[in-house]
Tab-separated table of C-alpha atoms in Angstrom:
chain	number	residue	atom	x	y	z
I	1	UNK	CA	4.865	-11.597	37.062
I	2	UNK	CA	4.559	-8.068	38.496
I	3	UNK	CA	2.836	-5.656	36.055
I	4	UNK	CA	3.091	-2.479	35.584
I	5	UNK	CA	0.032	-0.889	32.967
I	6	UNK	CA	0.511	2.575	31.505
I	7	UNK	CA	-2.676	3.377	29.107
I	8	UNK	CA	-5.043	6.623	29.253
I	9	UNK	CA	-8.300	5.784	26.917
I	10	UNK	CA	-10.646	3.095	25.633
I	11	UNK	CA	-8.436	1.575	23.345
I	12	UNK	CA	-5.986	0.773	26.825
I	13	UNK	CA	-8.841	-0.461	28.287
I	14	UNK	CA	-9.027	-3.750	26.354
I	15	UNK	CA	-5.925	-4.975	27.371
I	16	UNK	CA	-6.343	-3.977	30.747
I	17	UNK	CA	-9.259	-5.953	31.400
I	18	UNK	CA	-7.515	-8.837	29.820
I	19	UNK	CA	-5.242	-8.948	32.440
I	20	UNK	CA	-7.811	-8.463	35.017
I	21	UNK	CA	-9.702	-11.244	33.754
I	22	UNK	CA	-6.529	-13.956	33.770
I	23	UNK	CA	-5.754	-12.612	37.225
I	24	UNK	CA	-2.863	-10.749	36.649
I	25	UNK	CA	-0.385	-9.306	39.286
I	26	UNK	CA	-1.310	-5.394	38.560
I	27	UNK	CA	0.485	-3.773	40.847
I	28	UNK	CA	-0.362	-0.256	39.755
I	29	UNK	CA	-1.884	1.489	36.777
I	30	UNK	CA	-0.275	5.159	35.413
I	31	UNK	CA	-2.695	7.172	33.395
I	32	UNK	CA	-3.028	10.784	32.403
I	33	UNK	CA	-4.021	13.287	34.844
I	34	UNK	CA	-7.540	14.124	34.918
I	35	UNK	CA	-8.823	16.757	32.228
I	36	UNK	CA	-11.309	18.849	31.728
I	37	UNK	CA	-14.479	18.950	29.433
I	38	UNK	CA	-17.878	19.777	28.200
I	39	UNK	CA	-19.226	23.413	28.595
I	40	UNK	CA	-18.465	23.377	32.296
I	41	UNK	CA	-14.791	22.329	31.812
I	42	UNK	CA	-15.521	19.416	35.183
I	43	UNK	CA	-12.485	17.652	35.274
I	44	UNK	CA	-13.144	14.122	34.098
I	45	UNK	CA	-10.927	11.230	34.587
I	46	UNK	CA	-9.453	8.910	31.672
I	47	UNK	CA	-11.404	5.577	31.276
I	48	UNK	CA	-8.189	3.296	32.310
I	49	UNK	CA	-8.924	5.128	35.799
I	50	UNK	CA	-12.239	4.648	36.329
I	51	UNK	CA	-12.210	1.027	35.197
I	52	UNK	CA	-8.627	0.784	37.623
I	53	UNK	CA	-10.421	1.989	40.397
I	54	UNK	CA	-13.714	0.063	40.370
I	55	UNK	CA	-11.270	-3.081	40.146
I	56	UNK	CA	-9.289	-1.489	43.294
I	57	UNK	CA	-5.912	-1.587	41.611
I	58	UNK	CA	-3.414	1.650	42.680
I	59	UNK	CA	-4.123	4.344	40.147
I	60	UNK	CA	-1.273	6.942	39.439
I	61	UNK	CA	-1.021	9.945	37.282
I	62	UNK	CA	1.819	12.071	37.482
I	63	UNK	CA	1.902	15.132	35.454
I	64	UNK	CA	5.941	14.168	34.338
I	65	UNK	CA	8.150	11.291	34.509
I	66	UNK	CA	10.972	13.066	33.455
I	67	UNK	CA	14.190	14.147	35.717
I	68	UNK	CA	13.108	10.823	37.760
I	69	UNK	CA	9.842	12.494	38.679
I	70	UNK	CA	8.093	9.028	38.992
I	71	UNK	CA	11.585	6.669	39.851
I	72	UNK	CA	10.631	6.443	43.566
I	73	UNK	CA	7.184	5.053	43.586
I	74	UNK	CA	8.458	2.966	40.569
I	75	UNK	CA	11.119	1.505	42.574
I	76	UNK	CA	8.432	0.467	45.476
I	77	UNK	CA	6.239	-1.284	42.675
I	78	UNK	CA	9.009	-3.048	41.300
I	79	UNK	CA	7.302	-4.311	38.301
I	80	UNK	CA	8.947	-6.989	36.479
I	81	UNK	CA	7.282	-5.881	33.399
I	82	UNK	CA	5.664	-2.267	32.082
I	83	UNK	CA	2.606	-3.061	29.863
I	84	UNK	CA	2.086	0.082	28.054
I	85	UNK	CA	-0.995	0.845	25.876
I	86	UNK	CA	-1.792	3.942	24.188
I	87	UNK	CA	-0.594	6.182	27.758
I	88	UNK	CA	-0.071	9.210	25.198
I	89	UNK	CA	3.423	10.402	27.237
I	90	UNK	CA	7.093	9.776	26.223
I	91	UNK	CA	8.687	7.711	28.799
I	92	UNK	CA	12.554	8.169	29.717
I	93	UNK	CA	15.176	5.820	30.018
I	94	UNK	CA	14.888	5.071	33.810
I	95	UNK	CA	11.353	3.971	33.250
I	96	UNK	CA	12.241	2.047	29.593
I	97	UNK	CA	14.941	0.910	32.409
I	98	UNK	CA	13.589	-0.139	35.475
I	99	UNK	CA	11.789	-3.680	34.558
I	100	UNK	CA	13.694	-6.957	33.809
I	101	UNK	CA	11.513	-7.748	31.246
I	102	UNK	CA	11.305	-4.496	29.623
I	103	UNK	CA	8.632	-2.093	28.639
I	104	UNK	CA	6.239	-3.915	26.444
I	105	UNK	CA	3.760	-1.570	23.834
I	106	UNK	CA	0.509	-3.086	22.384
I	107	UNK	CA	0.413	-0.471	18.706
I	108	UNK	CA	-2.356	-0.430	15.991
I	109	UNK	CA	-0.619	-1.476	12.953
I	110	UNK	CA	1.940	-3.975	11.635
I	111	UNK	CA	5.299	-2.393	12.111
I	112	UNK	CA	7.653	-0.858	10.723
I	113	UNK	CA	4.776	0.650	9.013
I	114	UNK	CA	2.150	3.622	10.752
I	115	UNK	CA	4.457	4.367	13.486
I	116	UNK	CA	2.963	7.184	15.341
I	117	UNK	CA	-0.188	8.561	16.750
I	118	UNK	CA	-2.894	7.758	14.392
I	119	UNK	CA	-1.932	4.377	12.589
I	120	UNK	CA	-5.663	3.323	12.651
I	121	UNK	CA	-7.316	6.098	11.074
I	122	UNK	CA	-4.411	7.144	8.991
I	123	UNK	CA	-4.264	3.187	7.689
I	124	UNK	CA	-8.373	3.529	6.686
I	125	UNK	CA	-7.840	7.134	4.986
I	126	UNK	CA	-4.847	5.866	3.064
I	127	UNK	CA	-7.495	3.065	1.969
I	128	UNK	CA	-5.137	-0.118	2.842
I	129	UNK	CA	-7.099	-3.174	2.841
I	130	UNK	CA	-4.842	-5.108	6.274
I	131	UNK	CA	-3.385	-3.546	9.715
I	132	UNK	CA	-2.448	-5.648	12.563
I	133	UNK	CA	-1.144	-4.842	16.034
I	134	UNK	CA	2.507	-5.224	17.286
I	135	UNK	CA	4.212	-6.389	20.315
I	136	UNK	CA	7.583	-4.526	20.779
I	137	UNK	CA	9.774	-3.769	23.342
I	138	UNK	CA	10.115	-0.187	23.837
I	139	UNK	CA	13.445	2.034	23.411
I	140	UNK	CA	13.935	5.780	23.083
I	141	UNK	CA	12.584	5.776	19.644
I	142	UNK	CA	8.940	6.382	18.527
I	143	UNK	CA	7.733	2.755	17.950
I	144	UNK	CA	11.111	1.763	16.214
I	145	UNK	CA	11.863	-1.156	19.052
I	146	UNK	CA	12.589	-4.535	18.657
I	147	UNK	CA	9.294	-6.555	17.669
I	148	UNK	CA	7.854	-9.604	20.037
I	149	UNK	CA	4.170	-10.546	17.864
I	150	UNK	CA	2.036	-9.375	15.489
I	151	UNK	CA	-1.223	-10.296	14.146
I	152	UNK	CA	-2.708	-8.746	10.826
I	153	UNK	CA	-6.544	-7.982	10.535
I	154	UNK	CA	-8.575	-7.044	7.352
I	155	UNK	CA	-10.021	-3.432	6.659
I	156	UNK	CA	-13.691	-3.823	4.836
I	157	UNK	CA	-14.613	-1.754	2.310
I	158	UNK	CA	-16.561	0.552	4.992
I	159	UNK	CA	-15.271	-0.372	7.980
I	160	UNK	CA	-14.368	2.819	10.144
I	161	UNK	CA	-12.282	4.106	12.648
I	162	UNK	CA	-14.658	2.884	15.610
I	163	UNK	CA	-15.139	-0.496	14.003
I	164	UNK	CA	-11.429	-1.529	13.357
I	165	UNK	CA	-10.098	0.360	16.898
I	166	UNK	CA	-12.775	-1.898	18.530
I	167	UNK	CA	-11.505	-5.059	16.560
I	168	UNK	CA	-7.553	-3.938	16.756
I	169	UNK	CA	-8.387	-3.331	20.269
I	170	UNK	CA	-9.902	-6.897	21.206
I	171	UNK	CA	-6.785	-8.352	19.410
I	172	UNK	CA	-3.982	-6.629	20.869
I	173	UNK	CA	-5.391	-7.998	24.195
I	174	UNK	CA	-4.765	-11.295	23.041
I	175	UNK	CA	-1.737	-10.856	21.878
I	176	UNK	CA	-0.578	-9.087	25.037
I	177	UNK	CA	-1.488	-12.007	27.060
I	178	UNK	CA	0.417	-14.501	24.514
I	179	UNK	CA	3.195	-11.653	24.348
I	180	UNK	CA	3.360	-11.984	28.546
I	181	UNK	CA	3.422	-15.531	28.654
I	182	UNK	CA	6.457	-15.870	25.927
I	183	UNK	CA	8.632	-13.423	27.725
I	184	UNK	CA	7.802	-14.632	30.971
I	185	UNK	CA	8.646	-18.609	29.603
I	186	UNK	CA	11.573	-17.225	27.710
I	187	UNK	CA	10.417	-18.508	24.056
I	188	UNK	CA	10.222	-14.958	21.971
I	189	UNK	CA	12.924	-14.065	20.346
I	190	UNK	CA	12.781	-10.216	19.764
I	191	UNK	CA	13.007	-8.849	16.233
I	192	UNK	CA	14.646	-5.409	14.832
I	193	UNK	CA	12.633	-3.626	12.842
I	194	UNK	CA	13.770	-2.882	9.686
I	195	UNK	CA	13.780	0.769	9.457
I	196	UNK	CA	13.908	1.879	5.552
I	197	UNK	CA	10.478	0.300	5.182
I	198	UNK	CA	9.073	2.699	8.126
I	199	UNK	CA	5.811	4.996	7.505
I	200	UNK	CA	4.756	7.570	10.176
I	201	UNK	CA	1.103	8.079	11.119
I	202	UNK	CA	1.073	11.638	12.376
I	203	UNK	CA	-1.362	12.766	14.826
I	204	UNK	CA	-5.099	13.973	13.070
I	205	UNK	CA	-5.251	17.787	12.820
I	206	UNK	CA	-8.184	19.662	11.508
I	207	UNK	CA	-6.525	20.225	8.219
I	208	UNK	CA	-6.870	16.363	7.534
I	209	UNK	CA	-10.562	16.471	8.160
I	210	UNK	CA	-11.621	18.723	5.201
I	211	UNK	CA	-12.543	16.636	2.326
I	212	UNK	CA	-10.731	17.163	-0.560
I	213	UNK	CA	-13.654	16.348	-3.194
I	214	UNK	CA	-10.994	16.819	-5.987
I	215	UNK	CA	-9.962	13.314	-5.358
I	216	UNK	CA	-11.933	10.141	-6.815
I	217	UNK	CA	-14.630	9.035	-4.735
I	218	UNK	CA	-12.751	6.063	-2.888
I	219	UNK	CA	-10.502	7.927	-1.170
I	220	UNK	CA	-13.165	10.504	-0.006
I	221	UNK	CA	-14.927	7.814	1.103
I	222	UNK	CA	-11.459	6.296	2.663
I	223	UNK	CA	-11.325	10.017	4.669
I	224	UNK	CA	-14.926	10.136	5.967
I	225	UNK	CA	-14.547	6.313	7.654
I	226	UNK	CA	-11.061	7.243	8.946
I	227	UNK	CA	-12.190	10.048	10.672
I	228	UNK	CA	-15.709	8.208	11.852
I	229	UNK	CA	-17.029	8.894	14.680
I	230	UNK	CA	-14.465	11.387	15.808
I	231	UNK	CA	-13.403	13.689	14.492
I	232	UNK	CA	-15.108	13.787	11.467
I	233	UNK	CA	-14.650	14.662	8.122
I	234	UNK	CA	-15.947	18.397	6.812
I	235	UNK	CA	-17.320	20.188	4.179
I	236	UNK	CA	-19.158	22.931	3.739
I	237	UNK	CA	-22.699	23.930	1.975
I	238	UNK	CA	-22.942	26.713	-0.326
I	239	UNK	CA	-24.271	28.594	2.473
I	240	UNK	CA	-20.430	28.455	4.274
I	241	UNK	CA	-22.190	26.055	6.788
I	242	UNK	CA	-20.054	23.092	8.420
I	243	UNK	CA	-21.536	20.254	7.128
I	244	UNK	CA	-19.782	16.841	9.150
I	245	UNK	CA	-20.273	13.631	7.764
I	246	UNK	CA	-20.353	10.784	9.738
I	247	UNK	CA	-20.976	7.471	7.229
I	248	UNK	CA	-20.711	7.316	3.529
I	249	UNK	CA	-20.664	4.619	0.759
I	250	UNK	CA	-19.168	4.485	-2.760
I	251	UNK	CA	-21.345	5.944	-5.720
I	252	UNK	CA	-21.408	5.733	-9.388
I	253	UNK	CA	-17.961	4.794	-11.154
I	254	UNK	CA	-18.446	7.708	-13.802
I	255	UNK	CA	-20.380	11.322	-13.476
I	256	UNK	CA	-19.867	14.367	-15.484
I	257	UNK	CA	-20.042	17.305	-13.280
I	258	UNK	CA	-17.767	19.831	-11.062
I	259	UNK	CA	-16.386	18.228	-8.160
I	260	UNK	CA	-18.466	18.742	-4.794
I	261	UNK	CA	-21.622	19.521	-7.061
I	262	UNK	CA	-24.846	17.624	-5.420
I	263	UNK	CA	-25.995	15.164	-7.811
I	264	UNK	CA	-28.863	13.287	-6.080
I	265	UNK	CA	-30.931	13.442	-2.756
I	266	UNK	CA	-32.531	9.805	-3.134
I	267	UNK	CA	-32.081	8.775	0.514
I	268	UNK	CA	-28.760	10.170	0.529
I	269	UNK	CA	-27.102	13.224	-0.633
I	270	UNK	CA	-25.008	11.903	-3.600
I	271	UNK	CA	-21.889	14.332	-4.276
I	272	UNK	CA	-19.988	14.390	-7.653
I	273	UNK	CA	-15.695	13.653	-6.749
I	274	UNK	CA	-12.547	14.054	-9.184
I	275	UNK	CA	-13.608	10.389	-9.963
I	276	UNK	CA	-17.091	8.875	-9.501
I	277	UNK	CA	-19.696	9.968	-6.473
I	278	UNK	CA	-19.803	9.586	-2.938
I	279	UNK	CA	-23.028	8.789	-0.949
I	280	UNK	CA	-23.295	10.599	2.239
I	281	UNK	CA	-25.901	8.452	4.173
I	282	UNK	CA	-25.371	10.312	7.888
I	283	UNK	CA	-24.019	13.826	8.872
I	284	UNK	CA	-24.098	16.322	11.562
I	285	UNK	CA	-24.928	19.608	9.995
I	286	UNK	CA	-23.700	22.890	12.121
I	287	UNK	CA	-26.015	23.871	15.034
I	288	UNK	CA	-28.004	20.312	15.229
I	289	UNK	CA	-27.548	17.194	15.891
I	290	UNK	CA	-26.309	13.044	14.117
I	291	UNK	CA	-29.071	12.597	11.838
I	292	UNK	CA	-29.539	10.458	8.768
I	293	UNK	CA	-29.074	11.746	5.184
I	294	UNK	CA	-32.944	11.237	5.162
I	295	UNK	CA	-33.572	13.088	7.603
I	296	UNK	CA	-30.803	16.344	6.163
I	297	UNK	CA	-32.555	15.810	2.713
I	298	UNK	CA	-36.577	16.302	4.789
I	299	UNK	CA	-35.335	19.360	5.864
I	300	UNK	CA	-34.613	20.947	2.682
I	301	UNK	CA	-31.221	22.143	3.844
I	302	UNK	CA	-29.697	21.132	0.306
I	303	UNK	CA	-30.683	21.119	-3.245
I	304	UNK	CA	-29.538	19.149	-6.317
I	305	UNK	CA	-26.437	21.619	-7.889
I	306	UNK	CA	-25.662	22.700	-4.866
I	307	UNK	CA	-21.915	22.631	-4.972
I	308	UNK	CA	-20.001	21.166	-1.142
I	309	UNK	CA	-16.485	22.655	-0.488
């Protein structure tokens, strides 16, 4: 089987080195173009590359594929299968088109539901307790194709965005390969979605990352771990300063005070929500850098009453 892998970050990357490892037929990997960053805006290439080239498979990274802008080297690759995984571009009919076997997306959550851009960190923040990945063959639609496989994985109680992408990640490799070999042996039957039970996970904007400490504790505690590492979750001290926070764990059921009000600095800074506290155990406080509550606390940077908003 001829494949075809379309997939820009980390979370590509584990089903691209599955593939590798079984000694695949990659004919040709299509990533992003290279973007810049850090203060000196170098242009730095997307990890599928860099893992691509060290393996010496043909790396590609048009800026388009629409008006057929890729359908020539497409047509010399003649892949009998496009494995696509997180690429982060729409692709048009005469790619969706081109392979026999279809274009074949690994996504981050049982579907129908948390179609979309974010459907790990948007399943953690909306505190569900079980995502999955999906097989599907890809149409025009935003992940509303016909299903191949799924798997469904639990969410712990503080698990956070890196933990479950790294465990979602590890699994939709697997499933990819047994997704390959049941196309390729002509046993999966695909399966339509059923639409009316569809949830969208929209992309993360900053909006999403202030915490809303109106809310009871869980789901402030559901926010910081779906946002954890990046991009984090916000507030701010009485000061105005950003405070980030970058690991938290449930408090006290019951308080009595004004939501955001500081309520304890025993090893963590304890925060007083709609319902119940929060304990913020690591944070990145404007100007410095990751440190441990501990650490914030030493510093005298807060004070019991302050109140976070």
């Amino acid at each position: 089987m001829r494949i075809l892998f379309m997939g820009t970050p980390d979370f590509a990357l584990f089903s691209l080195r599955a593939l590798v490892e079984v000694g695949a037929e990659i004919v040709g990997v299509v990533t992003q173009p290279d973007k810049p960053k850090g203060r000196g805006y170098e242009l730095q290439p997307p990890p599928v590359k860099v893992y691509a080239q060290e393996q010496g498979i043909p790396v590609f990274q048009p800026t388009t594929l629409k008006n057929g802008a890729f359908d020539a080297e497409l047509a010399a690759l003649a892949p009998d299968v496009i494995v696509v995984v997180a690429y982060g571009k729409i692709l048009p009919p005469s790619v969706l088109n081109a392979p026999r076997l279809g274009c074949v997306n690994v996504h981050g959550s049982l579907l129908p539901q948390y179609r979309g851009a974010a459907p790990m960190q948007r399943a953690i923040m909306e505190g569900c307790t079980q995502t999955g990945i999906t097989t599907m063959l890809m149409n025009e639609g935003l992940d509303t194709g016909d299903m191949l496989e799924s798997v469904a994985l639990p969410i712990g109680e503080n698990d956070n965005f890196e933990d479950m992408h790294d465990k979602l990640g590890q699994a939709g490799a697997a499933l990819l390969l047994s997704t390959l070999r049941g196309l390729e042996e002509g046993r999966i039957t695909p399966v339509a979605q059923d639409h009316a039970r569809a949830t969208y996970a929209a992309k993360i904007e900053k909006a999403d990352c202030l915490l809303d400490l109106s809310l009871d504790a869980r789901a402030v505690h559901n926010t910081v771990r779906g946002l954890s590492p990046i991009p984090l979750s916000f507030t701010h001290t009485p000061d105005g300063k950003l405070l980030k926070i970058i690991e938290s764990r449930l408090g006290r059921a019951s308080v009595n005070a004004a939501p955001g009000t500081v309520l304890s600095l025993d090893g963590a800074v304890e925060v007083a929500c709609g319902r119940g506290s929060v304990l913020f155990t690591r944070v990145l406080p404007e100007g410095k850098g990751r440190m441990s509550a501990a650490d914030y606390i030493r510093g005298r940077r807060i004070a019991v009453g302050d109140i976070l908003k």
